[in-house]
Coordinates of C-alpha atoms in Angstrom, one line a residue:
M1 CA 119.0 35.0 117.7
I2 CA 118.3 38.7 117.9
P3 CA 119.8 40.1 121.2
Y4 CA 116.9 42.4 121.9
G5 CA 113.8 41.7 123.9
T6 CA 111.5 44.2 122.3
V7 CA 111.3 46.3 119.2
E8 CA 111.9 49.4 121.3
E9 CA 115.2 47.9 122.6
A10 CA 116.3 47.2 119.0
S11 CA 115.4 50.8 118.0
V12 CA 117.4 52.2 120.8
A13 CA 120.4 50.0 120.0
L14 CA 120.3 51.0 116.3
G15 CA 119.6 54.6 117.0
R16 CA 116.6 54.8 114.7
N17 CA 113.2 53.3 114.3
L18 CA 113.0 49.9 112.6
T19 CA 111.6 49.7 109.1
R20 CA 108.6 47.6 108.4
L21 CA 110.7 44.8 107.1
E22 CA 113.0 44.9 110.1
T23 CA 110.0 44.8 112.4
A24 CA 108.5 41.8 110.6
W25 CA 111.9 40.1 110.7
F26 CA 112.2 40.8 114.5
D27 CA 108.7 39.4 115.2
Y28 CA 109.5 36.3 113.3
S29 CA 113.1 35.5 114.3
A30 CA 113.5 37.1 117.8
T31 CA 112.7 33.9 119.6
K32 CA 114.5 31.5 117.2
S33 CA 118.1 30.4 117.5
N34 CA 120.6 31.1 114.7
F35 CA 120.7 27.4 113.9
H36 CA 116.9 27.4 113.6
V37 CA 117.0 30.4 111.3
Y38 CA 119.7 28.8 109.2
C39 CA 117.8 25.6 108.8
H40 CA 115.3 27.5 106.7
T41 CA 117.8 27.1 103.9
I42 CA 116.8 23.5 103.6
L43 CA 113.1 24.4 103.2
L44 CA 114.1 27.1 100.7
L45 CA 116.0 24.6 98.6
F46 CA 113.2 22.1 98.7
L47 CA 110.7 24.6 97.5
V48 CA 113.0 25.8 94.7
Y49 CA 113.8 22.3 93.6
S50 CA 110.1 21.3 93.6
L51 CA 108.2 24.4 92.4
A52 CA 110.6 26.3 90.1
P53 CA 110.6 23.5 87.3
L54 CA 106.8 23.0 87.5
P55 CA 105.9 25.5 84.7
L56 CA 108.4 23.7 82.5
V57 CA 106.5 20.4 83.1
F58 CA 103.4 22.1 81.9
V59 CA 105.2 23.5 78.8
E60 CA 106.6 20.1 78.0
L61 CA 103.4 18.2 78.3
T62 CA 101.1 20.7 76.4
G63 CA 103.5 21.3 73.5
W64 CA 102.2 24.9 73.3
F65 CA 105.7 26.3 73.0
E66 CA 107.2 23.7 70.8
Q67 CA 108.7 26.3 68.5
Y68 CA 111.0 27.4 71.3
K69 CA 112.2 23.9 72.3
I70 CA 116.0 23.6 71.6
Q71 CA 115.9 19.9 70.8
P72 CA 112.4 19.3 69.4
K73 CA 113.0 15.6 68.6
V74 CA 113.4 14.8 72.3
K75 CA 110.1 14.3 74.2
Y76 CA 109.7 13.7 78.0
S77 CA 106.7 12.0 79.5
L78 CA 105.2 12.8 82.9
S79 CA 106.5 9.6 84.3
E80 CA 110.1 10.3 83.1
M81 CA 110.1 13.7 84.6
F82 CA 108.6 12.4 87.9
R83 CA 111.3 9.7 88.0
C84 CA 114.0 12.4 87.6
Y85 CA 112.3 14.4 90.4
K86 CA 112.4 11.3 92.7
Q87 CA 116.1 10.9 92.2
V88 CA 116.7 14.6 92.9
M89 CA 114.7 14.4 96.1
K90 CA 116.6 11.3 97.2
L91 CA 119.8 13.2 96.6
F92 CA 118.3 16.2 98.4
L93 CA 117.5 14.3 101.6
L94 CA 120.7 12.3 101.7
V95 CA 123.2 14.9 100.6
V96 CA 121.9 18.5 100.2
G97 CA 119.9 18.7 103.4
T98 CA 122.6 17.0 105.4
L99 CA 125.2 19.3 103.9
Q100 CA 123.3 22.4 105.0
I101 CA 123.1 21.2 108.6
V102 CA 126.8 20.1 108.7
S103 CA 127.9 23.4 107.1
Y104 CA 126.2 25.6 109.8
P105 CA 129.5 26.0 111.9
S106 CA 131.2 27.2 108.7
L107 CA 128.6 29.9 108.1
Q108 CA 129.0 31.0 111.7
M109 CA 132.8 31.1 111.4
V110 CA 132.8 33.3 108.2
G111 CA 130.4 35.7 109.8
I112 CA 127.0 35.3 108.1
R113 CA 124.6 37.1 110.5
S114 CA 120.9 36.8 111.1
G115 CA 120.2 39.8 113.3
L116 CA 119.5 43.5 112.8
P117 CA 119.9 45.7 110.9
L118 CA 118.8 44.2 107.7
P119 CA 121.0 44.9 104.7
S120 CA 120.1 47.7 102.3
L121 CA 119.1 47.0 98.8
M122 CA 122.4 48.4 97.5
E123 CA 124.3 46.1 99.8
I124 CA 122.3 43.1 98.7
V125 CA 122.8 43.8 95.0
A126 CA 126.5 44.5 95.5
Q127 CA 127.1 41.2 97.3
L128 CA 125.1 39.2 94.8
V129 CA 127.2 40.6 92.0
V130 CA 130.4 39.6 93.9
Y131 CA 128.9 36.1 94.5
F132 CA 128.0 35.5 90.9
L133 CA 131.4 36.6 89.6
I134 CA 133.3 34.4 92.1
E135 CA 131.0 31.4 91.6
D136 CA 131.1 31.7 87.8
Y137 CA 134.9 31.8 87.6
T138 CA 135.6 29.0 90.0
N139 CA 132.8 26.9 88.7
Y140 CA 134.2 27.1 85.2
W141 CA 137.5 25.5 86.2
L142 CA 135.9 22.8 88.4
H143 CA 133.5 22.0 85.6
R144 CA 136.4 21.7 83.1
W145 CA 138.1 19.3 85.6
L146 CA 134.9 17.2 85.7
H147 CA 135.2 16.7 82.0
C148 CA 138.6 15.2 82.2
K149 CA 138.6 11.4 81.9
L150 CA 138.8 10.7 85.6
G151 CA 136.3 13.3 86.7
Y152 CA 133.8 12.4 84.0
E153 CA 133.8 8.7 84.4
M154 CA 133.7 8.7 88.2
I155 CA 131.4 11.6 88.8
H156 CA 130.1 13.9 86.1
R157 CA 128.6 11.4 83.6
I158 CA 125.5 10.9 85.7
H159 CA 124.5 14.6 85.1
H160 CA 125.0 14.0 81.4
E161 CA 122.5 11.2 81.2
H162 CA 120.1 13.9 80.1
T163 CA 121.5 14.9 76.7
S164 CA 118.5 17.1 76.3
P165 CA 118.2 18.7 79.8
I166 CA 114.9 19.4 81.6
G167 CA 114.3 21.7 84.6
Y168 CA 114.2 18.9 87.2
A169 CA 117.6 17.6 85.9
S170 CA 119.5 20.7 86.9
P171 CA 120.5 19.2 90.4
Y172 CA 120.5 15.6 89.0
A173 CA 124.1 14.6 89.6
H174 CA 126.5 12.4 91.6
W175 CA 126.7 13.2 95.3
G176 CA 130.4 14.0 94.7
E177 CA 129.5 16.6 92.2
I178 CA 127.1 18.2 94.6
L179 CA 130.0 18.6 97.1
I180 CA 132.5 19.8 94.5
L181 CA 130.3 22.3 92.7
G182 CA 129.0 23.5 96.1
I183 CA 132.4 25.0 96.8
P184 CA 132.0 27.9 94.3
T185 CA 128.5 28.6 95.6
F186 CA 129.7 28.9 99.2
L187 CA 133.0 30.7 98.3
G188 CA 131.3 34.1 97.6
P189 CA 129.5 34.3 100.9
A190 CA 132.7 33.1 102.6
I191 CA 134.8 35.9 101.1
A192 CA 132.2 38.7 101.4
P193 CA 129.8 37.5 104.2
G194 CA 126.5 39.3 104.7
H195 CA 123.1 38.7 106.1
I196 CA 121.3 35.4 106.0
I197 CA 118.6 37.0 103.8
T198 CA 121.2 37.8 101.2
F199 CA 122.5 34.3 101.5
W200 CA 119.0 32.9 100.9
L201 CA 118.5 35.2 97.9
W202 CA 121.8 34.1 96.5
I203 CA 121.0 30.4 96.9
A204 CA 117.5 30.8 95.4
L205 CA 118.7 32.9 92.4
R206 CA 121.6 30.5 91.7
Q207 CA 119.3 27.5 91.7
I208 CA 116.6 29.2 89.6
E209 CA 119.3 30.3 87.1
T210 CA 120.5 26.7 86.9
I211 CA 117.0 25.4 86.3
E212 CA 116.5 28.0 83.6
T213 CA 119.7 27.0 81.8
H214 CA 118.5 23.3 82.0
S215 CA 115.0 24.1 80.8
G216 CA 115.5 22.9 77.3
Y217 CA 113.6 25.9 76.0
D218 CA 115.0 29.2 74.6
F219 CA 112.2 31.7 75.1
P220 CA 112.8 35.0 73.3
W221 CA 111.2 37.1 76.1
T222 CA 113.5 35.7 78.9
L223 CA 114.7 38.7 80.8
T224 CA 118.1 37.1 81.4
K225 CA 118.8 37.8 77.7
L226 CA 119.3 41.4 78.7
I227 CA 122.3 40.5 80.9
P228 CA 125.6 41.0 79.2
F229 CA 127.6 37.8 78.6
Y230 CA 124.8 35.6 80.0
G231 CA 124.8 32.1 78.7
G232 CA 121.2 30.9 79.1
A233 CA 119.4 27.7 78.1
E234 CA 120.4 27.5 74.5
Y235 CA 124.1 28.0 75.3
H236 CA 124.2 25.3 78.0
D237 CA 122.0 22.9 76.0
Y238 CA 124.8 22.5 73.5
H239 CA 127.0 21.3 76.3
H240 CA 124.6 18.5 77.1
Y241 CA 123.9 17.8 73.4
V242 CA 127.6 17.0 72.8
G243 CA 127.7 15.0 76.1
G244 CA 130.8 13.4 77.6
Q245 CA 133.1 14.5 74.8
S246 CA 132.1 18.1 75.2
Q247 CA 135.1 20.5 75.6
S248 CA 132.9 23.5 75.1
N249 CA 130.5 25.8 77.1
F250 CA 131.7 25.1 80.6
A251 CA 130.4 28.4 82.0
S252 CA 127.8 28.2 84.7
V253 CA 126.3 31.8 84.2
F254 CA 128.4 34.1 82.0
T255 CA 130.2 33.2 78.8
Y256 CA 133.3 35.3 79.2
C257 CA 135.5 32.5 80.5
D258 CA 134.6 30.3 77.6
Y259 CA 135.4 33.1 75.2
I260 CA 138.7 34.1 76.9
Y261 CA 140.0 30.5 77.1
G262 CA 138.6 29.4 73.7
T263 CA 136.2 26.7 75.0
D264 CA 133.2 28.0 73.0
K265 CA 134.6 27.4 69.5
G266 CA 132.7 24.2 69.0
Y267 CA 129.6 26.0 70.0
R268 CA 130.2 28.7 67.5
I269 CA 130.6 26.2 64.7
H270 CA 127.5 24.4 65.8
K271 CA 125.5 27.6 65.7
K272 CA 126.6 28.2 62.1
L273 CA 126.5 31.9 62.6
L274 CA 126.5 34.0 59.4
H275 CA 130.2 34.7 59.5
Q276 CA 130.0 37.8 57.4
Q277 CA 127.4 39.4 59.8
F278 CA 129.5 38.4 62.8
C279 CA 132.6 40.0 61.3
T280 CA 130.7 43.1 60.3
A281 CA 129.6 43.4 64.0
L282 CA 133.2 43.1 65.2
R283 CA 134.3 45.8 62.7
A284 CA 131.4 48.0 63.9
L285 CA 132.8 47.7 67.5
G286 CA 135.9 49.5 66.2
S287 CA 136.8 52.4 68.4
I288 CA 134.0 51.6 70.8
M289 CA 136.1 48.9 72.5
I290 CA 139.0 51.3 72.8
V291 CA 136.7 53.8 74.5
V292 CA 135.5 51.0 76.8
V293 CA 139.1 50.1 77.7
I294 CA 140.0 53.8 78.3
G295 CA 136.8 54.2 80.3
I296 CA 137.7 51.3 82.6
I297 CA 141.2 52.7 83.1
G298 CA 139.9 56.2 83.7
F299 CA 137.4 54.9 86.3
T300 CA 140.1 52.9 88.0
Y301 CA 142.3 56.0 88.0
Y302 CA 139.6 58.0 89.7
A303 CA 139.1 55.3 92.4
V304 CA 142.8 54.9 93.2
V305 CA 144.2 58.4 92.7
V306 CA 141.4 60.9 93.2
A307 CA 139.2 59.1 95.7
N308 CA 141.8 57.3 97.8
Y309 CA 145.5 57.7 97.6
G310 CA 145.7 61.2 96.2
P311 CA 144.2 62.8 99.3
S312 CA 146.4 60.6 101.5
L313 CA 149.5 62.4 100.2
L314 CA 148.4 65.5 102.1
I315 CA 148.0 63.8 105.4
G316 CA 151.7 63.4 106.1
G317 CA 153.6 60.8 108.0
F318 CA 153.5 57.1 107.2
D319 CA 150.2 57.3 105.3
S320 CA 151.7 59.7 102.8
L321 CA 154.7 57.5 102.3
V322 CA 152.5 54.5 101.6
A323 CA 150.4 56.6 99.2
L324 CA 153.5 57.8 97.4
L325 CA 154.7 54.3 96.9
V326 CA 151.3 53.0 95.7
L327 CA 150.9 55.9 93.3
A328 CA 154.4 55.6 91.9
L329 CA 153.9 51.9 91.2
F330 CA 150.4 52.5 89.9
H331 CA 151.5 55.2 87.4
F332 CA 154.5 53.2 86.2
L333 CA 152.4 50.1 85.5
L334 CA 149.8 52.3 83.9
V335 CA 152.3 53.9 81.5
M336 CA 153.6 50.5 80.5
L337 CA 150.1 49.1 80.1
L338 CA 149.0 52.0 77.9
W339 CA 152.2 51.8 75.8
S340 CA 151.8 48.1 75.2
Y341 CA 148.0 48.4 74.6
F342 CA 148.3 51.1 71.9
S343 CA 151.3 49.3 70.4
V344 CA 149.0 46.3 69.7
V345 CA 146.2 48.6 68.5
V346 CA 148.3 50.6 65.9
T347 CA 150.9 48.1 64.9
D348 CA 150.3 46.2 61.7
P349 CA 150.3 42.5 62.8
G350 CA 152.0 41.6 59.5
G351 CA 150.3 41.0 56.2
V352 CA 151.5 38.8 53.3
P353 CA 153.2 41.0 50.7
T354 CA 151.2 41.4 47.5
G355 CA 152.4 38.9 44.9
W356 CA 154.4 36.9 47.4
R357 CA 155.4 33.5 46.0
P358 CA 157.4 30.6 47.6
E359 CA 159.7 30.3 44.6
L360 CA 161.3 26.9 45.4
D361 CA 157.9 25.3 46.3
I362 CA 156.2 26.9 43.3
E363 CA 158.8 25.4 41.0
K364 CA 158.3 22.0 42.5
S365 CA 154.5 22.4 42.3
D366 CA 154.6 23.6 38.7
G367 CA 156.7 20.6 37.8
N368 CA 154.2 18.2 39.4
Q369 CA 151.3 20.0 37.7
H370 CA 152.9 19.7 34.3
S371 CA 153.6 16.0 34.8
T372 CA 150.0 15.3 35.9
G373 CA 148.3 17.5 33.4
V374 CA 146.4 19.6 35.9
A375 CA 148.2 22.9 35.5
N376 CA 145.1 25.0 36.2
Q377 CA 144.3 23.4 39.6
A378 CA 144.8 25.6 42.6
P379 CA 147.4 24.6 45.1
S380 CA 146.3 22.9 48.3
V381 CA 145.2 25.2 51.1
G382 CA 147.3 23.2 53.6
D383 CA 147.7 23.8 57.4
S384 CA 149.9 26.2 59.2
S385 CA 152.7 23.6 59.7
S386 CA 152.9 22.8 56.0
H387 CA 156.3 23.6 54.3
G388 CA 154.7 23.1 50.9
V389 CA 152.6 25.5 48.8
R390 CA 149.7 27.1 50.8
Y391 CA 147.1 29.1 49.0
C392 CA 144.4 31.4 50.3
R393 CA 141.2 31.1 48.2
K394 CA 139.8 34.3 49.7
C395 CA 142.8 36.5 49.0
N396 CA 143.6 34.6 45.8
Q397 CA 147.3 34.4 46.6
Y398 CA 149.9 32.2 48.1
K399 CA 150.6 32.5 51.8
P400 CA 153.6 31.5 53.9
P401 CA 153.5 28.8 56.6
R402 CA 151.9 29.7 59.9
S403 CA 149.8 32.5 58.2
H404 CA 146.0 32.5 58.3
H405 CA 143.2 34.4 56.8
C406 CA 141.3 36.7 59.1
S407 CA 137.7 37.3 58.0
V408 CA 137.4 40.4 60.2
C409 CA 140.5 42.1 58.7
G410 CA 139.8 40.6 55.3
R411 CA 143.4 39.5 54.6
C412 CA 146.0 36.9 55.6
I413 CA 148.0 37.6 58.7
L414 CA 151.6 36.4 59.3
K415 CA 151.9 34.0 62.2
M416 CA 148.3 34.8 63.2
D417 CA 147.3 34.1 66.8
H418 CA 143.8 35.5 66.9
H419 CA 141.6 38.5 66.3
C420 CA 141.2 40.4 69.5
V421 CA 138.1 42.6 70.0
W422 CA 139.8 44.4 72.9
V423 CA 142.5 45.9 70.7
V424 CA 140.4 46.0 67.5
N425 CA 143.2 44.3 65.6
C426 CA 144.6 41.0 64.7
V427 CA 147.4 39.6 66.9
G428 CA 150.2 38.4 64.6
A429 CA 153.9 38.3 64.1
M430 CA 154.6 42.0 64.4
N431 CA 152.5 42.8 67.5
Y432 CA 152.4 39.5 69.4
K433 CA 155.1 40.7 71.8
A434 CA 153.2 43.9 72.5
F435 CA 150.1 41.8 73.2
L436 CA 151.8 39.6 75.7
L437 CA 153.3 42.7 77.4
F438 CA 149.8 44.2 77.5
L439 CA 148.5 41.0 79.3
F440 CA 151.5 41.1 81.6
Y441 CA 151.1 44.7 82.7
T442 CA 147.4 44.4 82.8
F443 CA 147.7 41.6 85.3
L444 CA 150.2 43.5 87.4
E445 CA 148.2 46.7 87.3
T446 CA 144.9 45.1 88.2
T447 CA 146.5 43.1 91.0
V448 CA 148.1 46.2 92.5
V449 CA 144.8 48.1 92.2
A450 CA 142.9 45.2 93.9
I451 CA 145.4 45.0 96.8
S452 CA 145.5 48.8 97.3
L453 CA 141.7 49.1 97.3
L454 CA 141.1 46.0 99.5
P455 CA 141.1 47.9 102.8
V456 CA 138.4 50.3 101.6
F457 CA 136.5 47.5 99.9
L458 CA 136.3 45.7 103.3
V459 CA 134.9 48.8 104.9
F460 CA 132.0 48.6 102.5
F461 CA 130.8 45.4 104.2
S462 CA 131.6 46.4 107.8
D463 CA 128.9 47.2 110.3
G464 CA 130.7 50.3 111.6
D465 CA 132.5 53.2 110.0
G466 CA 135.8 51.4 110.1
D467 CA 139.2 53.2 110.2
I468 CA 138.8 54.8 106.8
T469 CA 136.5 57.7 106.3
V470 CA 135.4 58.2 102.7
S471 CA 132.3 59.7 101.1
P472 CA 129.5 57.4 99.8
G473 CA 130.4 58.3 96.2
S474 CA 134.1 57.4 96.7
L475 CA 133.1 54.2 98.5
A476 CA 130.8 53.1 95.7
A477 CA 133.5 53.9 93.1
T478 CA 136.1 52.0 95.1
F479 CA 133.7 49.0 95.4
V480 CA 133.1 48.9 91.6
A481 CA 136.8 49.4 90.8
F482 CA 137.8 46.6 93.1
V483 CA 135.3 44.2 91.6
L484 CA 136.3 45.1 88.0
N485 CA 140.0 44.8 88.7
I486 CA 139.9 41.6 90.6
A487 CA 137.8 40.1 87.8
F488 CA 140.2 41.3 85.2
A489 CA 143.2 40.1 87.2
L490 CA 141.8 36.5 87.5
S491 CA 140.8 36.4 83.8
V492 CA 144.0 37.8 82.5
L493 CA 146.1 35.5 84.7
G494 CA 144.6 32.4 83.0
F495 CA 145.0 34.0 79.6
L496 CA 148.6 35.0 80.3
I497 CA 149.5 31.5 81.6
M498 CA 148.1 30.0 78.4
H499 CA 150.2 32.3 76.2
I500 CA 153.3 31.6 78.2
M501 CA 152.8 27.9 77.5
L502 CA 152.3 28.7 73.8
V503 CA 155.5 30.8 73.6
A504 CA 157.4 28.0 75.3
R505 CA 156.4 25.6 72.5
N506 CA 156.6 28.3 69.7
T507 CA 152.9 27.8 69.0
T508 CA 150.0 30.1 68.2
T509 CA 146.5 29.9 69.6
I510 CA 145.2 28.7 66.1
E511 CA 148.0 26.1 65.9
A512 CA 147.2 24.8 69.3
Y513 CA 143.7 23.8 68.1
E514 CA 145.1 22.1 65.0
K515 CA 146.4 18.5 65.1
H516 CA 150.2 18.5 65.2
T517 CA 152.8 15.8 65.1
V518 CA 154.7 15.3 68.4
N519 CA 157.8 16.6 66.7
W520 CA 156.5 20.2 66.0
P521 CA 159.1 21.6 63.5
Y522 CA 158.9 25.2 65.0
N523 CA 159.7 24.1 68.5
L524 CA 163.4 25.1 68.8
G525 CA 163.7 24.8 72.5
R526 CA 162.4 27.1 75.2
K527 CA 165.2 29.7 75.0
T528 CA 165.1 30.0 71.3
N529 CA 161.3 30.0 71.2
F530 CA 161.3 32.9 73.7
E531 CA 163.7 34.8 71.4
Q532 CA 161.5 34.2 68.4
V533 CA 158.9 36.5 70.2
F534 CA 160.8 38.8 72.5
G535 CA 164.2 39.1 70.7
R536 CA 167.7 38.6 72.1
D537 CA 168.3 42.0 73.6
K538 CA 167.3 41.7 77.3
M539 CA 167.0 45.5 77.7
Y540 CA 164.0 45.3 75.3
W541 CA 162.2 42.3 76.7
F542 CA 159.8 44.4 78.8
V543 CA 159.0 47.1 76.2
P544 CA 157.0 46.7 73.0
L545 CA 159.9 47.4 70.7
Y546 CA 162.7 45.5 68.9
T547 CA 166.2 46.6 68.2
E548 CA 167.4 46.9 64.6
E549 CA 170.0 44.2 65.2
D550 CA 167.3 41.7 66.4
M551 CA 165.1 42.5 63.3
K552 CA 168.1 41.7 61.1
K553 CA 169.4 38.6 62.9
L554 CA 165.9 37.2 63.7
P555 CA 163.9 37.3 60.5
S556 CA 161.2 35.2 62.1
L557 CA 160.2 38.3 64.1
G558 CA 158.7 39.6 60.8
G559 CA 156.7 36.5 60.3
L560 CA 157.7 35.6 56.7
D561 CA 160.7 33.5 57.5
N562 CA 159.9 31.1 60.4
A563 CA 162.9 29.2 61.7
S564 CA 162.3 25.5 61.9
R565 CA 164.1 22.2 62.3
S566 CA 164.0 18.9 60.5
E567 CA 162.0 16.0 61.8
T568 CA 165.2 14.2 62.9
E569 CA 167.0 17.2 64.5
P570 CA 167.1 16.9 68.3
L571 CA 165.2 19.4 70.4
Q572 CA 167.3 21.7 72.6
L573 CA 165.5 22.3 75.9
L574 CA 167.7 25.2 77.0

């Protein structure tokens, strides 16, 4: 309830005249309680659930846009769509509506307000961006959990009854799924609370986005195609097409999590992209991605050093001491980050030497060929774990175990992990350590930046001026830098944990997606596996360099000679 009796009282309290929107909001909500205002959320959701999919019903029944239907063989009748809508409304009345009423104390507790002043357009947009980023990342992991055996069989399989989704099927789910996936939706407003109008916009946009991704139609004029990393209907439709066995395309809005954690590979294969064009596009990125990385680092440097902690050095006292410590740590991590990053960029990941031949295996292979009369037959391609003859038909040469052909680089890479667009290079035997250190220092740097900018970030959402006085430009730069760094910190953390697990098993990303025997021959125990990547000299573990002694004593660091054990040799855990 607005604590002012008249518009004039509100104007005096705010120190300015109310805008037209604020006057209209005052006239409508001044006599209503906060609970009454919040209950409008139920009406909003009902209207979105009922009206937003209606155009898709018309499109489905008329068949006028059949060329844009993602699964054209699947047809839905009016009765089938109405049956789906009835189930959704039953769920809405029993779960969604009740949940909105029960959650009212939570919204009051986190500080979502309904009074004056109304938020500015910039504040609304900024909060919506934060909400989408938080929801997208947390929804990704909860969605992946729902596709494990327990989560799918008990809860998520109901939503996948529609292998070709329709608009009304977006909220069609088990009541438990509504509660679980409601957590990411509420988490953003809980972390960065705003006005109830912003909350309504967030709820409406999120549901409309969900309906659009479940539409079953990929319209070329959809404005969301202009949003970077946006998934859309065609992207999510594949997830439903595969069904319960799907381990791909978990993202709710953006695709970066699927790309970072490798859960979009099945989708890429399904799409049958012209690989040559895709690789050409990656090559074309080239130095652009390096410029992007440097640009993000430069922008962060401005927000931390120029806009915030640099001026604090001149204040004196405890504030200057804190600023000195923050800047010292920031610059140290920045130097290590850049050193590791450019080491990955400029270091050759390791290529197969021209004319390389596995002499012992070739002799055996030649003997077999002569005995069978097929001397001209090319050796088997094999997989990365094969100790026999492996041959690359694209390079027309033999390749060692654990090497793979990179279509972007156009050659075979020793102990190839993946081709990384951020470093414009393959990650292989010679630069894998530098890549891991780049992830490590990036996580530390972005975490330090996020923590150091958090006080100013909170001022952005405060009603008053707060304890920190900064210019609007510096405040905006701080806000953007905080959001960027917290997003990178969360993303890199997951990626770093994955690679730590790979190092512990002496496995690459490519090998992790191949079918291995339980007794993986290159798993030499955690300690030895670690040394196969970082070397034995502890002084060099945290820098992207190797000692000459390590390079001599550990030939596996070069990628050609990979240490392994026999099938019967016991595994040393320490």
